[in-house]
Amino acid sequence: MIWHLVSVEERHAAFPETFDIHPRTERETVLPGQFVKIIFECDGFSERMWVVVTRRDDDGYCGSLRNTPHEGLGLDWGDLIQFGPEHIAQVAPIGFF
């Protein structure tokens, strides 16, 4: 199955009263080792999952999936995911995990 990442900024713009996100400045300053929650979507099904950031560069972030996803997404624990600040729905406080 082909999955894609959801832009939380677009989702927040469409549903500002019910879909809250962290400020852009916080989502742009995530460091390797921090956990972030991003939303994966496939065929109308979406799932929020934790990713630990492994690398940050000019193109955004790379991280390792830290959830066991629904089998329909075609993802596995530990898969590497490329994403940007526009995909980060939540940033876990340092030491949370």
Short mmCIF file of N, CA and C in Angstrom, two decimals:
data_model
loop_
_atom_site.label_atom_id
_atom_site.label_comp_id
_atom_site.label_asym_id
_atom_site.label_seq_id
_atom_site.Cartn_x
_atom_site.Cartn_y
_atom_site.Cartn_z
N MET A 1 0.84 -1.19 0.00
CA MET A 1 0.00 0.00 0.00
C MET A 1 0.89 1.24 0.00
N ILE A 2 0.39 2.28 -0.59
CA ILE A 2 1.11 3.54 -0.65
C ILE A 2 0.56 4.46 0.44
N TRP A 3 1.40 4.86 1.34
CA TRP A 3 1.01 5.76 2.42
C TRP A 3 1.64 7.12 2.16
N HIS A 4 1.11 8.11 2.82
CA HIS A 4 1.70 9.45 2.78
C HIS A 4 1.56 10.09 4.16
N LEU A 5 2.35 11.13 4.37
CA LEU A 5 2.28 11.86 5.63
C LEU A 5 1.27 12.99 5.50
N VAL A 6 0.54 13.22 6.56
CA VAL A 6 -0.46 14.28 6.59
C VAL A 6 0.20 15.59 7.01
N SER A 7 -0.12 16.68 6.32
CA SER A 7 0.31 18.00 6.75
C SER A 7 -0.58 18.43 7.91
N VAL A 8 0.00 18.50 9.11
CA VAL A 8 -0.80 18.90 10.26
C VAL A 8 -1.17 20.38 10.18
N GLU A 9 -0.39 21.15 9.44
CA GLU A 9 -0.71 22.57 9.27
C GLU A 9 -2.00 22.72 8.45
N GLU A 10 -2.15 21.92 7.39
CA GLU A 10 -3.38 21.96 6.60
C GLU A 10 -4.57 21.44 7.42
N ARG A 11 -4.34 20.38 8.18
CA ARG A 11 -5.41 19.81 9.01
C ARG A 11 -5.84 20.82 10.07
N HIS A 12 -4.87 21.50 10.70
CA HIS A 12 -5.18 22.51 11.71
C HIS A 12 -5.95 23.68 11.08
N ALA A 13 -5.54 24.10 9.88
CA ALA A 13 -6.24 25.20 9.20
C ALA A 13 -7.70 24.82 8.90
N ALA A 14 -7.94 23.57 8.56
CA ALA A 14 -9.29 23.12 8.26
C ALA A 14 -10.15 22.93 9.51
N PHE A 15 -9.50 22.55 10.63
CA PHE A 15 -10.23 22.26 11.87
C PHE A 15 -9.54 22.91 13.07
N PRO A 16 -9.45 24.23 13.11
CA PRO A 16 -8.68 24.90 14.17
C PRO A 16 -9.23 24.70 15.58
N GLU A 17 -10.50 24.46 15.71
CA GLU A 17 -11.09 24.29 17.04
C GLU A 17 -10.84 22.91 17.64
N THR A 18 -10.62 21.91 16.78
CA THR A 18 -10.50 20.55 17.28
C THR A 18 -9.17 19.87 16.97
N PHE A 19 -8.35 20.47 16.11
CA PHE A 19 -7.07 19.85 15.75
C PHE A 19 -5.95 20.82 16.13
N ASP A 20 -5.39 20.58 17.30
CA ASP A 20 -4.36 21.46 17.84
C ASP A 20 -2.97 20.92 17.48
N ILE A 21 -2.05 21.82 17.21
CA ILE A 21 -0.67 21.44 16.92
C ILE A 21 0.29 22.35 17.69
N HIS A 22 1.51 21.89 17.86
CA HIS A 22 2.54 22.70 18.51
C HIS A 22 2.93 23.86 17.59
N PRO A 23 3.41 24.97 18.15
CA PRO A 23 3.82 26.11 17.32
C PRO A 23 4.92 25.70 16.32
N ARG A 24 4.93 26.34 15.16
CA ARG A 24 5.91 26.03 14.10
C ARG A 24 7.34 26.14 14.63
N THR A 25 7.62 27.15 15.45
CA THR A 25 8.98 27.32 15.97
C THR A 25 9.43 26.11 16.78
N GLU A 26 8.52 25.49 17.52
CA GLU A 26 8.85 24.30 18.29
C GLU A 26 9.06 23.10 17.37
N ARG A 27 8.27 23.02 16.30
CA ARG A 27 8.39 21.90 15.37
C ARG A 27 9.62 22.03 14.47
N GLU A 28 10.18 23.22 14.37
CA GLU A 28 11.39 23.44 13.56
C GLU A 28 12.68 23.24 14.35
N THR A 29 12.59 23.07 15.65
CA THR A 29 13.80 22.98 16.48
C THR A 29 13.93 21.65 17.20
N VAL A 30 13.30 20.62 16.68
CA VAL A 30 13.40 19.28 17.26
C VAL A 30 14.82 18.77 17.05
N LEU A 31 15.35 18.09 18.06
CA LEU A 31 16.73 17.58 18.02
C LEU A 31 16.75 16.06 17.89
N PRO A 32 17.83 15.51 17.33
CA PRO A 32 17.97 14.06 17.32
C PRO A 32 17.82 13.49 18.73
N GLY A 33 17.09 12.40 18.82
CA GLY A 33 16.81 11.77 20.11
C GLY A 33 15.43 12.11 20.64
N GLN A 34 14.83 13.18 20.14
CA GLN A 34 13.48 13.54 20.58
C GLN A 34 12.44 12.72 19.83
N PHE A 35 11.30 12.51 20.48
CA PHE A 35 10.19 11.79 19.87
C PHE A 35 9.15 12.79 19.37
N VAL A 36 8.64 12.52 18.17
CA VAL A 36 7.57 13.33 17.59
C VAL A 36 6.46 12.42 17.11
N LYS A 37 5.26 12.95 17.11
CA LYS A 37 4.13 12.18 16.60
C LYS A 37 3.77 12.73 15.23
N ILE A 38 3.70 11.83 14.25
CA ILE A 38 3.30 12.22 12.91
C ILE A 38 2.14 11.34 12.47
N ILE A 39 1.41 11.81 11.45
CA ILE A 39 0.21 11.10 11.01
C ILE A 39 0.47 10.50 9.63
N PHE A 40 0.24 9.20 9.54
CA PHE A 40 0.37 8.45 8.29
C PHE A 40 -1.04 8.19 7.77
N GLU A 41 -1.20 8.24 6.45
CA GLU A 41 -2.52 8.01 5.87
C GLU A 41 -2.41 7.14 4.63
N CYS A 42 -3.41 6.27 4.46
CA CYS A 42 -3.47 5.39 3.30
C CYS A 42 -4.93 5.03 3.05
N ASP A 43 -5.41 5.31 1.86
CA ASP A 43 -6.78 4.95 1.48
C ASP A 43 -7.82 5.41 2.49
N GLY A 44 -7.69 6.62 3.00
CA GLY A 44 -8.65 7.18 3.93
C GLY A 44 -8.47 6.76 5.38
N PHE A 45 -7.56 5.83 5.63
CA PHE A 45 -7.24 5.39 6.99
C PHE A 45 -6.04 6.17 7.47
N SER A 46 -6.10 6.71 8.67
CA SER A 46 -4.94 7.43 9.21
C SER A 46 -4.58 6.89 10.58
N GLU A 47 -3.29 7.01 10.89
CA GLU A 47 -2.78 6.54 12.17
C GLU A 47 -1.69 7.48 12.65
N ARG A 48 -1.80 7.91 13.91
CA ARG A 48 -0.78 8.76 14.54
C ARG A 48 0.24 7.85 15.21
N MET A 49 1.52 8.09 14.91
CA MET A 49 2.55 7.23 15.48
C MET A 49 3.78 8.05 15.88
N TRP A 50 4.50 7.50 16.87
CA TRP A 50 5.72 8.13 17.36
C TRP A 50 6.89 7.75 16.47
N VAL A 51 7.75 8.73 16.26
CA VAL A 51 8.99 8.55 15.51
C VAL A 51 10.09 9.21 16.35
N VAL A 52 11.23 8.52 16.50
CA VAL A 52 12.36 9.14 17.19
C VAL A 52 13.25 9.75 16.11
N VAL A 53 13.57 11.02 16.27
CA VAL A 53 14.39 11.73 15.29
C VAL A 53 15.82 11.22 15.36
N THR A 54 16.35 10.82 14.21
CA THR A 54 17.72 10.33 14.14
C THR A 54 18.66 11.31 13.45
N ARG A 55 18.08 12.17 12.60
CA ARG A 55 18.90 13.13 11.87
C ARG A 55 18.06 14.36 11.52
N ARG A 56 18.74 15.48 11.54
CA ARG A 56 18.11 16.75 11.15
C ARG A 56 19.05 17.44 10.18
N ASP A 57 18.52 17.91 9.04
CA ASP A 57 19.35 18.63 8.06
C ASP A 57 18.50 19.69 7.37
N ASP A 58 19.03 20.29 6.32
CA ASP A 58 18.32 21.36 5.61
C ASP A 58 17.02 20.90 4.97
N ASP A 59 16.91 19.60 4.69
CA ASP A 59 15.70 19.06 4.05
C ASP A 59 14.63 18.66 5.05
N GLY A 60 14.93 18.70 6.33
CA GLY A 60 13.96 18.32 7.35
C GLY A 60 14.54 17.29 8.30
N TYR A 61 13.77 16.26 8.56
CA TYR A 61 14.14 15.27 9.56
C TYR A 61 14.11 13.86 8.97
N CYS A 62 14.83 12.98 9.62
CA CYS A 62 14.74 11.55 9.38
C CYS A 62 14.59 10.92 10.75
N GLY A 63 13.73 9.92 10.84
CA GLY A 63 13.53 9.27 12.13
C GLY A 63 13.12 7.83 11.96
N SER A 64 13.15 7.11 13.08
CA SER A 64 12.83 5.69 13.12
C SER A 64 11.46 5.50 13.78
N LEU A 65 10.59 4.79 13.09
CA LEU A 65 9.23 4.54 13.59
C LEU A 65 9.29 3.76 14.90
N ARG A 66 8.56 4.23 15.90
CA ARG A 66 8.58 3.62 17.22
C ARG A 66 7.20 3.13 17.66
N ASN A 67 6.37 2.77 16.70
CA ASN A 67 5.09 2.13 16.95
C ASN A 67 4.98 0.92 16.04
N THR A 68 4.11 0.00 16.41
CA THR A 68 3.78 -1.10 15.52
C THR A 68 2.52 -0.69 14.77
N PRO A 69 2.67 -0.34 13.50
CA PRO A 69 1.53 0.21 12.76
C PRO A 69 0.51 -0.84 12.33
N HIS A 70 -0.66 -0.35 12.00
CA HIS A 70 -1.70 -1.19 11.41
C HIS A 70 -1.13 -1.81 10.14
N GLU A 71 -1.38 -3.08 9.92
CA GLU A 71 -0.76 -3.79 8.80
C GLU A 71 -1.12 -3.20 7.44
N GLY A 72 -2.24 -2.51 7.33
CA GLY A 72 -2.65 -1.93 6.06
C GLY A 72 -1.77 -0.80 5.56
N LEU A 73 -0.96 -0.24 6.44
CA LEU A 73 -0.08 0.86 6.02
C LEU A 73 1.18 0.38 5.33
N GLY A 74 1.55 -0.86 5.54
CA GLY A 74 2.77 -1.37 4.92
C GLY A 74 4.04 -0.85 5.56
N LEU A 75 3.97 -0.54 6.84
CA LEU A 75 5.12 -0.04 7.60
C LEU A 75 5.45 -1.02 8.72
N ASP A 76 6.68 -0.95 9.19
CA ASP A 76 7.11 -1.78 10.31
C ASP A 76 7.85 -0.94 11.34
N TRP A 77 7.86 -1.43 12.58
CA TRP A 77 8.65 -0.83 13.66
C TRP A 77 10.07 -0.64 13.15
N GLY A 78 10.63 0.54 13.36
CA GLY A 78 12.01 0.81 12.99
C GLY A 78 12.21 1.36 11.59
N ASP A 79 11.17 1.36 10.75
CA ASP A 79 11.32 1.92 9.40
C ASP A 79 11.77 3.37 9.49
N LEU A 80 12.64 3.77 8.57
CA LEU A 80 13.10 5.16 8.52
C LEU A 80 12.09 6.00 7.76
N ILE A 81 11.77 7.15 8.32
CA ILE A 81 10.76 8.05 7.78
C ILE A 81 11.39 9.43 7.58
N GLN A 82 11.22 10.00 6.39
CA GLN A 82 11.65 11.37 6.10
C GLN A 82 10.43 12.27 6.29
N PHE A 83 10.60 13.39 6.98
CA PHE A 83 9.46 14.28 7.23
C PHE A 83 9.96 15.69 7.52
N GLY A 84 9.04 16.62 7.51
CA GLY A 84 9.37 18.01 7.80
C GLY A 84 8.56 18.51 8.98
N PRO A 85 8.81 19.74 9.41
CA PRO A 85 8.06 20.30 10.53
C PRO A 85 6.55 20.36 10.28
N GLU A 86 6.17 20.44 9.01
CA GLU A 86 4.75 20.49 8.67
C GLU A 86 4.03 19.17 8.96
N HIS A 87 4.78 18.10 9.23
CA HIS A 87 4.20 16.79 9.52
C HIS A 87 4.14 16.48 11.01
N ILE A 88 4.76 17.31 11.84
CA ILE A 88 4.85 17.02 13.28
C ILE A 88 3.61 17.53 14.01
N ALA A 89 2.82 16.59 14.50
CA ALA A 89 1.61 16.94 15.24
C ALA A 89 1.90 17.21 16.71
N GLN A 90 2.90 16.51 17.25
CA GLN A 90 3.21 16.64 18.68
C GLN A 90 4.69 16.39 18.89
N VAL A 91 5.26 17.12 19.82
CA VAL A 91 6.66 16.92 20.23
C VAL A 91 6.64 16.48 21.68
N ALA A 92 7.21 15.32 21.95
CA ALA A 92 7.26 14.82 23.34
C ALA A 92 8.32 15.59 24.10
N PRO A 93 8.05 15.91 25.36
CA PRO A 93 9.07 16.57 26.18
C PRO A 93 10.31 15.66 26.30
N ILE A 94 11.47 16.26 26.37
CA ILE A 94 12.70 15.49 26.54
C ILE A 94 12.58 14.67 27.84
N GLY A 95 12.91 13.41 27.77
CA GLY A 95 12.81 12.51 28.91
C GLY A 95 11.45 11.84 29.03
N PHE A 96 10.52 12.14 28.15
CA PHE A 96 9.17 11.56 28.20
C PHE A 96 9.21 10.05 28.00
N PHE A 97 10.07 9.59 27.11
CA PHE A 97 10.18 8.15 26.82
C PHE A 97 11.42 7.59 27.49
#
